[in-house]
XYZ file of C-alpha atoms in Angstrom:
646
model
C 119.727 104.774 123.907
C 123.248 106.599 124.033
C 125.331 106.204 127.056
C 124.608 108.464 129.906
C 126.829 111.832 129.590
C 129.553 111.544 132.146
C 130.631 115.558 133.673
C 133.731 115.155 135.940
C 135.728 117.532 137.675
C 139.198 117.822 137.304
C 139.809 116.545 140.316
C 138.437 113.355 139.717
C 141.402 112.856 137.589
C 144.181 114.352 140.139
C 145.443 110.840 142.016
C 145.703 107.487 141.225
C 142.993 104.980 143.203
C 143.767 102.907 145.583
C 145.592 99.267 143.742
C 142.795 97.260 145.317
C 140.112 99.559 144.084
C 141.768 100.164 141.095
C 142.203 96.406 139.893
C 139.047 95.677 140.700
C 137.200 98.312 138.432
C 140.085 97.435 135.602
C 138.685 93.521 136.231
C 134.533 94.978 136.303
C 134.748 97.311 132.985
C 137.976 94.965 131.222
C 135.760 94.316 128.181
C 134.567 98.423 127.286
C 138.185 99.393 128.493
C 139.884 97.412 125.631
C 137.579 98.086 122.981
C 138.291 101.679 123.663
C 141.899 100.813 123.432
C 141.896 99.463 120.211
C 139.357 101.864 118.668
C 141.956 104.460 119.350
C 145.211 102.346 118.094
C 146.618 102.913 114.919
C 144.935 100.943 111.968
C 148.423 100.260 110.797
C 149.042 98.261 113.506
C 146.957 95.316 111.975
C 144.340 93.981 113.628
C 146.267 91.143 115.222
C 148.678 93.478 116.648
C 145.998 96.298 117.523
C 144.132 93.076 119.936
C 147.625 92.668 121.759
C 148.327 96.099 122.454
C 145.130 96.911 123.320
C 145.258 94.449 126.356
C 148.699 95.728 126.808
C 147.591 99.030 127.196
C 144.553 98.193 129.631
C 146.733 95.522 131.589
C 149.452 98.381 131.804
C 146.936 101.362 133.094
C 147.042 100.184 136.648
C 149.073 102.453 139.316
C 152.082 101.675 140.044
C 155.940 102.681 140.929
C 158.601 104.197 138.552
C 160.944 100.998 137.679
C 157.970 98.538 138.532
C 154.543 97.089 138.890
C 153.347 97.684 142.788
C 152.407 93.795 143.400
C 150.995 94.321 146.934
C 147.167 94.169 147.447
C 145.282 96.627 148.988
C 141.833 96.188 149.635
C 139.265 97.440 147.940
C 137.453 100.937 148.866
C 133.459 100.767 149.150
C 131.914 103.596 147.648
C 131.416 104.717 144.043
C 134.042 103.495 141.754
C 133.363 106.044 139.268
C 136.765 108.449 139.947
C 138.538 105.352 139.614
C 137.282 104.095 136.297
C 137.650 108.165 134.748
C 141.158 107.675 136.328
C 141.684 104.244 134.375
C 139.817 105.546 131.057
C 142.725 108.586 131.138
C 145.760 106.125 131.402
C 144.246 103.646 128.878
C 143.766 106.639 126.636
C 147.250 108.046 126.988
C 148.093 104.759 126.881
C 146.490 103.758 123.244
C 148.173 107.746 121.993
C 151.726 106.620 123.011
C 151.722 104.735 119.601
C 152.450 106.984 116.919
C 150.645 106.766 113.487
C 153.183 104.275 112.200
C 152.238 101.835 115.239
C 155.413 102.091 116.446
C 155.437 103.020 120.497
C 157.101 106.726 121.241
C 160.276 106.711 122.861
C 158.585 107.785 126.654
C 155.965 104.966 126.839
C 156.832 101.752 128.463
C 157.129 98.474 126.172
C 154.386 96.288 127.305
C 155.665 92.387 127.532
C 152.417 90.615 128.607
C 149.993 89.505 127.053
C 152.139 87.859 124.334
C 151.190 84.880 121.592
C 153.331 82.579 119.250
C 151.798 80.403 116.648
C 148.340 82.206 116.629
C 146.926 85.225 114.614
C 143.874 86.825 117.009
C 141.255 88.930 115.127
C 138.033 90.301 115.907
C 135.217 88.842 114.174
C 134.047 90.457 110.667
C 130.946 93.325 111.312
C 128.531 94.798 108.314
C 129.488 97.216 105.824
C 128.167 99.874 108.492
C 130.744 99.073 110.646
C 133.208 98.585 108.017
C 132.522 102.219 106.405
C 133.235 103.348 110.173
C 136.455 101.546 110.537
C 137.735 103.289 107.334
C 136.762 106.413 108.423
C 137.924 106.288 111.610
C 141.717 105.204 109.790
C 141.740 108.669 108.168
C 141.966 110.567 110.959
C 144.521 111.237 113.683
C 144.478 109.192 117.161
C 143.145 112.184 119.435
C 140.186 112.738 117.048
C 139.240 108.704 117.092
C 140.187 108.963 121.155
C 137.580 112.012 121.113
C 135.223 110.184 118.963
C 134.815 106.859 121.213
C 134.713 109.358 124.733
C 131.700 111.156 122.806
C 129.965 108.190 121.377
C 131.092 104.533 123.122
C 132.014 105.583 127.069
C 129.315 108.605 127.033
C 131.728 111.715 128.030
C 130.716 115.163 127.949
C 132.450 117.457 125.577
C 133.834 119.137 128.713
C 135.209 116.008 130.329
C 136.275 114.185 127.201
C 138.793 117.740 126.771
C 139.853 116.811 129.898
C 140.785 112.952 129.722
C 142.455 114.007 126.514
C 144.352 116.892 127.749
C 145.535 114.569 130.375
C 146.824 111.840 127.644
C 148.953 115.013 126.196
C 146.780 115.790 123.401
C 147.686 119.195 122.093
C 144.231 120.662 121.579
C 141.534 118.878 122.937
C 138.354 121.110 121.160
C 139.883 120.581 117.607
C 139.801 117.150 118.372
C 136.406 117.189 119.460
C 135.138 119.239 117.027
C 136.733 116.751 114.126
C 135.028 113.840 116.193
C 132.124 115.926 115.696
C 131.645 115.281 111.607
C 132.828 111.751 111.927
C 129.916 108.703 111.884
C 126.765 109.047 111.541
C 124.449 111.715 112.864
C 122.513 109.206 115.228
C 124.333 109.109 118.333
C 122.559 106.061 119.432
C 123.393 104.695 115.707
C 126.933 106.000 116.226
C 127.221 103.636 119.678
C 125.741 100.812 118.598
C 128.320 100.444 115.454
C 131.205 101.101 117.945
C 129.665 98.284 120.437
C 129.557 95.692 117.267
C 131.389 92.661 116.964
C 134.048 94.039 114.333
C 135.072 96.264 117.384
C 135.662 93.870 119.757
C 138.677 92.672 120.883
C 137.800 90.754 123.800
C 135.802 88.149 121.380
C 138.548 87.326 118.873
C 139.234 84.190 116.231
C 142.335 82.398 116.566
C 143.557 81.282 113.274
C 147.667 79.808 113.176
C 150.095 81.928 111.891
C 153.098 80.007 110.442
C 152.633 76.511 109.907
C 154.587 76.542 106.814
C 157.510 78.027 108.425
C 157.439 75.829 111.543
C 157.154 72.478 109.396
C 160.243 73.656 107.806
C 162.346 74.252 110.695
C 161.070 71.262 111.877
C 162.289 69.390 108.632
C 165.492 71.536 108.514
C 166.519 71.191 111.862
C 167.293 67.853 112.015
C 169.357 67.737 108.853
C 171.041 70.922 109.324
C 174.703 69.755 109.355
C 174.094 67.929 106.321
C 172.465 70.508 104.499
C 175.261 72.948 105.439
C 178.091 70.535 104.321
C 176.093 69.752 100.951
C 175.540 74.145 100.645
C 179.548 74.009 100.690
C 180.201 71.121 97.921
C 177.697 72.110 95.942
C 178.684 75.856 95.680
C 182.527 74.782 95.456
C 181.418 72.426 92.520
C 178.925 75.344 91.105
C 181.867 77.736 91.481
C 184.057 75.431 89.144
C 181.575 74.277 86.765
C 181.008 78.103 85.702
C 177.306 77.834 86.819
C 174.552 80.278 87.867
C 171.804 80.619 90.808
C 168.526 79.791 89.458
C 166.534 82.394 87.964
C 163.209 81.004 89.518
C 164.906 81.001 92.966
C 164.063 76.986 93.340
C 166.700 76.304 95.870
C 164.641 78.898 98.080
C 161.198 77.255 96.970
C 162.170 73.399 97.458
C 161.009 73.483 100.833
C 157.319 74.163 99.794
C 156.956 71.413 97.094
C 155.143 69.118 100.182
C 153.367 71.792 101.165
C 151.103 72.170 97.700
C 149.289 69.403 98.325
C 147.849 71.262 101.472
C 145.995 74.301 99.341
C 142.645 74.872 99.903
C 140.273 74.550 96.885
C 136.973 75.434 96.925
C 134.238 72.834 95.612
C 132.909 74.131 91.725
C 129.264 75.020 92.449
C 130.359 76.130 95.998
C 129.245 79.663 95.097
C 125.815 78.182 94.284
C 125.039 77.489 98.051
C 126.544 79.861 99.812
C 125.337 82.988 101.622
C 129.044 84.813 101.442
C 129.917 85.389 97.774
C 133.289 86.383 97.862
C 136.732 84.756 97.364
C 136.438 82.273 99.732
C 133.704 79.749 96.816
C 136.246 80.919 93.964
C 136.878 76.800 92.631
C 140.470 76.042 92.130
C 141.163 76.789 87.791
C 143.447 76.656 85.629
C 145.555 73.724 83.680
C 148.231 73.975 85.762
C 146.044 73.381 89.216
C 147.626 69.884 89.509
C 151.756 71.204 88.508
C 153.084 70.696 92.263
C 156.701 72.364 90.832
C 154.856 75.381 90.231
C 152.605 75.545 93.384
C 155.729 74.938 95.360
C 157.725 77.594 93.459
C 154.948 79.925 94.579
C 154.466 78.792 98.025
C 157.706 79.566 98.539
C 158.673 83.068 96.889
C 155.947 83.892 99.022
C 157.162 82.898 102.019
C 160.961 83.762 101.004
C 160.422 86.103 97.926
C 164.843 86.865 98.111
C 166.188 89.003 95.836
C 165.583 87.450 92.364
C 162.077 88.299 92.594
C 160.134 91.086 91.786
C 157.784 92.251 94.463
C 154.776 94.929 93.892
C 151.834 95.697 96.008
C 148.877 97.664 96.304
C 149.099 100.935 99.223
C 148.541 99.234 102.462
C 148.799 95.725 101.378
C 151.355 93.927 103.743
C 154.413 91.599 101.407
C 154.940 89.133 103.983
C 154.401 85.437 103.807
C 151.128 83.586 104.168
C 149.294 84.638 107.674
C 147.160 82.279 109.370
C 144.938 80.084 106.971
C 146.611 77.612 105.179
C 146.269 79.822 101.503
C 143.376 79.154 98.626
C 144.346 78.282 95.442
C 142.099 80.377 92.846
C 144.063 79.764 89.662
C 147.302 78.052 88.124
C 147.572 77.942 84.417
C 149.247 79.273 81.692
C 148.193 83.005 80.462
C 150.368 84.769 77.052
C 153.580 82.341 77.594
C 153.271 83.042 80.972
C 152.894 80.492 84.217
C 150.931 82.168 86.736
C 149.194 81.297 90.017
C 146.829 83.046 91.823
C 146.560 82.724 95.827
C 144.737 83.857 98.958
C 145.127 83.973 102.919
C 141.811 85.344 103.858
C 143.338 89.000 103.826
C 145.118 89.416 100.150
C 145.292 87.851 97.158
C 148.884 87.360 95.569
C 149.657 86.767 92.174
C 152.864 84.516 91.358
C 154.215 85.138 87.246
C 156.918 83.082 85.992
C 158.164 84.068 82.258
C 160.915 82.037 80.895
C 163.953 84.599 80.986
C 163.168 86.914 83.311
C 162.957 87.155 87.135
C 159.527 85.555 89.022
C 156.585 88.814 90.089
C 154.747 88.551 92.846
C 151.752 91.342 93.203
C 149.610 91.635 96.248
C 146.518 93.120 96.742
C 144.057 93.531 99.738
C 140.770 91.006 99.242
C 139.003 91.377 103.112
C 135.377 92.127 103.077
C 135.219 91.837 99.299
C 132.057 90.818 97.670
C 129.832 90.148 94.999
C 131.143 92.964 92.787
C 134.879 93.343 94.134
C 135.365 89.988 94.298
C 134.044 89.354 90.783
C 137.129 89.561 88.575
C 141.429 89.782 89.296
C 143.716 90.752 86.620
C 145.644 87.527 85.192
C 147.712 89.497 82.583
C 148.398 92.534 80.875
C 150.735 92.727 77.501
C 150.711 94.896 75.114
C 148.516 97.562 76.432
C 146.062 94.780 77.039
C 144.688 92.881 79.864
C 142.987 89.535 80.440
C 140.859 89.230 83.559
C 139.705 86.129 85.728
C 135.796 86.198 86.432
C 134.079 84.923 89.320
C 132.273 81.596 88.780
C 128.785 83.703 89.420
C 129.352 86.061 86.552
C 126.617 85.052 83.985
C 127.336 87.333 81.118
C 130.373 89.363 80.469
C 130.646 92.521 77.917
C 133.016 95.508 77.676
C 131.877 99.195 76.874
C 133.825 102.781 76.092
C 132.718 104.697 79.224
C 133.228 108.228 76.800
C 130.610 106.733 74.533
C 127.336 106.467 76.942
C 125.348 106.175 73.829
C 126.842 102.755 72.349
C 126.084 99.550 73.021
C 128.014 96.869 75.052
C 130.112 94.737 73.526
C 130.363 90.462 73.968
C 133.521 89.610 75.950
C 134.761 85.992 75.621
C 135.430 84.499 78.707
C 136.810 80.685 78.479
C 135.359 77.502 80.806
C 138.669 78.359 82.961
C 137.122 81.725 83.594
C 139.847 83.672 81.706
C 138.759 86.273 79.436
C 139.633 87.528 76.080
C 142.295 90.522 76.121
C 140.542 93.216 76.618
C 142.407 96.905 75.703
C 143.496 99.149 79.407
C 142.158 102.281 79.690
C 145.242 105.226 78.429
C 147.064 106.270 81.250
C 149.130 109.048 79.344
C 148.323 111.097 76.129
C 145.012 112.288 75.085
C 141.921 110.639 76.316
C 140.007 109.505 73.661
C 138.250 105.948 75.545
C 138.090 104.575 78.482
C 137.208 100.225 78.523
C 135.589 98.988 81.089
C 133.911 95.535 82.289
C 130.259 95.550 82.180
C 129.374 92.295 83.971
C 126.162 90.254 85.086
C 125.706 88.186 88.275
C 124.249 84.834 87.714
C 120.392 84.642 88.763
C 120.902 82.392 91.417
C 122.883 85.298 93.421
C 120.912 88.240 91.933
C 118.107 89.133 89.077
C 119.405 91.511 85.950
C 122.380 92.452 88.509
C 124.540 94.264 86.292
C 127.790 96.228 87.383
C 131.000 98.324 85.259
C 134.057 97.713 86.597
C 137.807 99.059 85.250
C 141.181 98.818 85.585
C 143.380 101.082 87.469
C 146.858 99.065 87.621
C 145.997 97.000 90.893
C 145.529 93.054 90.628
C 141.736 93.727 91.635
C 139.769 96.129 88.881
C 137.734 99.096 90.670
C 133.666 98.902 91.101
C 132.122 101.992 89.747
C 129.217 103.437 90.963
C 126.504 106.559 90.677
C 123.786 108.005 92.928
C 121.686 109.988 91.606
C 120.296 113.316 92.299
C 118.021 114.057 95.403
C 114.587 113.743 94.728
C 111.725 116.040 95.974
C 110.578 114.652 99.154
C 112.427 111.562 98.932
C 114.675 110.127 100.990
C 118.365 109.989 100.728
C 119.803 108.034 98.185
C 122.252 105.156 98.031
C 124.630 104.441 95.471
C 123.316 102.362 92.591
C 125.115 100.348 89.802
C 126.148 102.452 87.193
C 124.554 101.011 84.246
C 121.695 103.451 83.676
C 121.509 105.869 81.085
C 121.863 108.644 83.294
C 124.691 106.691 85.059
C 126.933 106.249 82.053
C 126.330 110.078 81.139
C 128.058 110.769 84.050
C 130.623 108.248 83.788
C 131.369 109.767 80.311
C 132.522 113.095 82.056
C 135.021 111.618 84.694
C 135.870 108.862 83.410
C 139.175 110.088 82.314
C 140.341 111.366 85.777
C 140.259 107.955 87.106
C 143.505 108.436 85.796
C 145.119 110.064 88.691
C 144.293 106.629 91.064
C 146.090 104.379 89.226
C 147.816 102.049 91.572
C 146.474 103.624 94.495
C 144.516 100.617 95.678
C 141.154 101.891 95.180
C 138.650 99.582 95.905
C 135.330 101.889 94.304
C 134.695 105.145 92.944
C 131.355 106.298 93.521
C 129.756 109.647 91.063
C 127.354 111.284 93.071
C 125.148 114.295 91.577
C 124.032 115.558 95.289
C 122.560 118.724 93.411
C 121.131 120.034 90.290
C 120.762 123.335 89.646
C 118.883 125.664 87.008
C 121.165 128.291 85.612
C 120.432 132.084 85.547
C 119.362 133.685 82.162
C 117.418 130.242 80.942
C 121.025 128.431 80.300
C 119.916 125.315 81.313
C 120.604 122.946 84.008
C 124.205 122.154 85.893
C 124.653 119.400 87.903
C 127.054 119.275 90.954
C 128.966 116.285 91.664
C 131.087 114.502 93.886
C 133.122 111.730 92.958
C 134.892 109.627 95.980
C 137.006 107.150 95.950
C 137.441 104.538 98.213
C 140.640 102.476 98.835
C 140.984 98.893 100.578
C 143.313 100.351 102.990
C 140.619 102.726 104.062
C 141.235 106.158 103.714
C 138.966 108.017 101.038
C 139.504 111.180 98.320
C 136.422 112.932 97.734
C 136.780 115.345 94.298
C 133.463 118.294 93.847
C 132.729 119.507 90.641
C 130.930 121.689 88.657
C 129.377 120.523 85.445
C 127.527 122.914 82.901
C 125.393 121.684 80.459
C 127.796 122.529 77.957
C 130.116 119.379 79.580
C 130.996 117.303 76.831
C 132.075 113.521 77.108
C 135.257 113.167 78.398
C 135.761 117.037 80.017
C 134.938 116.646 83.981
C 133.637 120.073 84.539
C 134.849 122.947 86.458
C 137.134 121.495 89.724
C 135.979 122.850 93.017
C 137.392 120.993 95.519
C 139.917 117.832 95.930
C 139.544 116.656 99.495
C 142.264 113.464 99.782
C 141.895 111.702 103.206
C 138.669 112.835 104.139
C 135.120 111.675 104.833
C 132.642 113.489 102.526
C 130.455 112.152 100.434
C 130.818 108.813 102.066
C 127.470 107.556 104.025
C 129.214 109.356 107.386
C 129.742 112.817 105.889
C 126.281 113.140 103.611
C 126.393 116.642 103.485
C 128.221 119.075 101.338
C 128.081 122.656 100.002
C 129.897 124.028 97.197
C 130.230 127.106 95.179
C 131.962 128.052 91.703
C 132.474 131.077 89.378
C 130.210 130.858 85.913
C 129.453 133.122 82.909
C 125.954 133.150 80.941
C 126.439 132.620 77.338
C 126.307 136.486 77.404
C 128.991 137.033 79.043
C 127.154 138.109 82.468
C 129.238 136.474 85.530
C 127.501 134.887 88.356
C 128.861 132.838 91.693
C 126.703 129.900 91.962
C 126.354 127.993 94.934
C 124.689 124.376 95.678
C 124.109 121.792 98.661
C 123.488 118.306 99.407
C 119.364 117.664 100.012
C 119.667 118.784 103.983
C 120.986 121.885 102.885
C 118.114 124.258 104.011
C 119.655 127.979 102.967
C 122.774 129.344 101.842
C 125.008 132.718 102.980
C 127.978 134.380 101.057
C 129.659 136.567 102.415
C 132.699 137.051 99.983
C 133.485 137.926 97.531
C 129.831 139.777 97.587
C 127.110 139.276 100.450
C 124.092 136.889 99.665
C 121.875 134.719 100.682
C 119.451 132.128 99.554
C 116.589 130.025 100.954
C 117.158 126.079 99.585
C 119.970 124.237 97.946
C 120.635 126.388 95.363
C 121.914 130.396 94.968
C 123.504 132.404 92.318
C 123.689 135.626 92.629
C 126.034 138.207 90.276
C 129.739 138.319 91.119
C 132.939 139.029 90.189
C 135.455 136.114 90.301
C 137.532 136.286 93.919
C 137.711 133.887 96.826
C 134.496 132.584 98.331
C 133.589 132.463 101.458
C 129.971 130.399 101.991
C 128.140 128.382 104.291
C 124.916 126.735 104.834
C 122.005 126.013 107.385
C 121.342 122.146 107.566
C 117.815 120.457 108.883
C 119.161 119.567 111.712
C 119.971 123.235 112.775
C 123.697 122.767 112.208
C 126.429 124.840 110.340
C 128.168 122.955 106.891
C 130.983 125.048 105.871
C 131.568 125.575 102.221
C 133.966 122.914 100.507
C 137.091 124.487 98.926
């Protein structure tokens, strides 16, 4: 059931409780008052800084004096504690908006000192891809609107008190806030509570994992030999001085300190994979012929923890380029790829890949790897030369093939993968120039995790290859569809008509792309059927770009259609924004031009009402009209107004 509506008066909100009172409703509703605090913290915080501060902010929201905390007790009032918690949920709220979307506190908010930990990374435990498609939502938009979305949804606030508690925390304008908290999550409200009460919200039940052994063992070693190593720094760079030599290239003297430390990897068992219910990263066995080269593990280990400035550093958008965090890392891979020494790594969070090429400065690439899975977990680029790129496959891929996504029709091609897991070179999709194919993986999951699993994935630049996918139009009477693999027939047609603008997310950390045909629509004058699409992309950092198009039946391979709409940082088409209505100009093979207009399956009629007046009962209208702005919106099933898309 969703949480009781709460309607306060202003008034409620005017003083501060009594301290007694006060602390003791803090210490009754502690749990649900810092969840709410870190559902409204900045996602760029990290989630081991967003648990601090979110205790911060609660343990901070008590009364007190300017310059101080008022320390004397005062007992407890009887009577309803209500005013005091609304009074409470308003400072933890202005509390959790004092951090800007940076994480970084504004310049009038106190700096919390308490609670503070050393030598321990705190994080909430991992939820279901539910919650985690909430999370990433929630990311994209500002603080008030995920402030108004928790008051709504998690403590239960009317729309009219919610404005309130957020006016009060200096939000500009409450009612835009609600009303963007109003297309966020799912429809449900129960549905929409009981994601925000899971575990992966939580930060009250948290895992402690340490943060910086490595570093600690070393200032441990270093600290009792620091004298000597300071005198031999001096000889050593008097004699290097004299002798006419040069730092080294691979930064060893910055590594040395790791070489004991490569013993200490983590390396999953072989046929781990086989028996586990979490196919991910985590059972990738240790490969490679270079597993057992301790030099190189250690000159990994430590450009990673001290990349200085003869190495190259890249990462993917919101991937963080500091050292290893709390788990001691997994080795995935050390060998030797196109006269190249790499190593592949991972700390539960990223995956990092370490290149050394004889002449030239080390590379380390990062990537983000949480909540992978069967499919985005199932390969990581080892290589590219030569406008070519050699991939490492999960141990559970059974069968591996490339295809030409601009050639639907043709059959996939055998990929050779070696026992190390390395593929063949396989050619990278044309970032520049004319568009004339577009490889991708085509890949099968062993039986023992799935039967005839097949999935496409490609690369876009990033150490970890996108997962395409397609859902297919809306069927009469059925109900909504999710998205499928996109190995169909009609899958790869549509593949074959965007493929090519995958090229605008290269390097943008996209973790899937999803094609979604959410109508299909018969044209005026018998000229067969459009389809309407929407292609979204997904990143690992969260945030989503949803693109609408148009596509005639004239669409060849390769063209995308007619653009309607680019929507960067938004929700729709993702499984919390479902709905969508669109409209485009079109002319008949005759000549004869028409505005034609579709929406997703709860789309129940559609009004124009520029640049001529119409309407239309269903999904679908087209009407005659000269080209001009258009202004459109529908009726939904559930009685609700979607504006047009533009």
């Amino acid at each position: 059931m969703p949480a009781p509506q709460r309607e306060r008066s202003p008034r409620d909100f005017a003083s501060p409780p009594a301290l007694g009172l006060a602390e003791a409703t803090l210490v009754e509703h502690y749990p649900g008052l810092v969840r709410l605090a870190y559902l409204v913290l900045p996602p760029q915080l990290g989630r081991h800084r967003r648990v601090l501060a979110a205790h911060a902010v609660v343990q901070g929201a008590l009364p007190g004096r300017p310059g101080g905390w008022r320390r004397r007790s005062v007992p407890a009032q009887r009577g309803d504690s209500s005013p005091a918690l609304d009074w409470i949920v308003r400072r933890v709220v202005g509390g959790a908006l004092s951090y800007d979307h940076a994480g970084v506190r504004r310049r009038w908010a106190p700096r919390p000192t308490l609670p503070a930990v050393w030598g321990l990374r705190l994080t909430p435990r991992i939820g279901g891809a539910d919650e985690l498609a909430l999370d990433q939502q929630l990311a994209a938009v500002p603080a008030a609107v995920r402030a108004a979305f928790v008051l709504r949804h998690l403590e239960g606030y009317a729309p009219r008190a919610a404005a309130e508690v957020l006016a009060a925390a200096r939000v500009a304008d409450p009612d835009a806030a609600l009303r963007a908290a109003a297309e966020l999550g799912p429809e449900d409200a129960a549905r929409a509570q009981l994601l925000l009460d899971s575990v992966e919200f939580d930060p009250c039940t948290v895992q402690a994992r340490p943060t910086d052994l490595l570093r600690r063992r070393h200032w441990r070693r270093w600290g009792g030999t620091l004298a000597l190593v300071v005198a031999a720094t001096l000889t050593v760079s008097r004699s290097g001085q004299d002798a006419g030599t040069s730092p080294d290239p691979a930064g060893r003297s910055a590594t040395a300190a790791g070489a004991a430390d490569a013993a200490s990897l983590v390396r999953a068992p072989d046929t781990a994979w086989q028996s586990s219910a979490r196919i991910d990263f985590t059972v990738w066995p240790a490969r490679g012929d270079r597993t057992d080269d301790r030099g190189l593990l250690s000159r990994a280990l430590g450009a990673w923890a001290r990349p200085g400035t003869r190495v190259r550093t890249s990462a993917a958008p919101g991937t963080a380029t500091t050292g290893p965090s709390s788990k001691t890392p997994q080795l995935l891979y050390a060998g030797r790829v196109d006269e190249t020494d790499v190593v592949v790594l991972r700390d539960g969070e990223r995956v990092v890949r370490y290149a050394e090429t004889a002449g030239q400065p080390p590379v380390l690439d990062f990537a983000r790897a949480d909540n992978a899975d069967v499919t985005t977990a199932a390969a990581l680029v080892l290589a590219r030369t030569g406008g070519r790129t050699r991939f490492l496959l999960a141990p559970w891929v059974a069968e591996s093939t490339t295809r030409d996504l601009l050639r639907p029709d043709s059959a996939a091609r055998p990929l050779h993968v070696a026992d190390d897991g390395v593929s063949d070179a396989v050619a990278a999709p044309g970032l520049t120039g004319p568009c004339s194919n577009w490889p991708a993986l085509q890949l099968r999951s062993s039986d023992r995790i799935a039967e005839k699993h097949a999935f496409l994935l490609t690369d876009l630049g990033d150490l970890s290859p996108v997962h395409l996918t397609y859902t297919p139009p809306p069927g009469a009477g059925a109900p909504a569809r999710q998205p499928r693999e996109a190995t169909s027939g009609a899958a790869l047609v549509s593949w074959s008509h965007t493929a090519c603008t995958l090229r605008s997310a290269r390097g943008g950390g996209v973790r899937a792309v999803n094609n979604w045909v959410f109508a299909e629509q018969q044209l005026p004058e018998n000229a067969g059927q459009a389809a309407w699409l929407c292609s979204r992309a997904d990143t690992w950092n969260g945030p989503g770009r949803a693109v609408v198009r148009f596509q005639p039946p004239t669409t060849a391979p390769g063209e995308p259609g007619t653009l309607v709409a680019d929507l960067p940082n938004s929700s729709y088409c993702s499984r919390f924004n479902q709905h969508v209505l669109a409209a485009a100009h079109w002319s008949t093979p005759a000549g004869t031009p028409y505005l034609l207009a579709a929406g997703s399956r709860a789309v129940t009629r559609i009004t124009v009402s520029a640049p001529v007046r119409a309407e239309a009962a269903g999904p679908t209208l087209a009407v005659r009209s000269p080209a001009g702005p258009v202004t459109l919106n529908g009726a939904l099933t559930s009685g609700k107004t979607l504006n047009g898309v533009q």
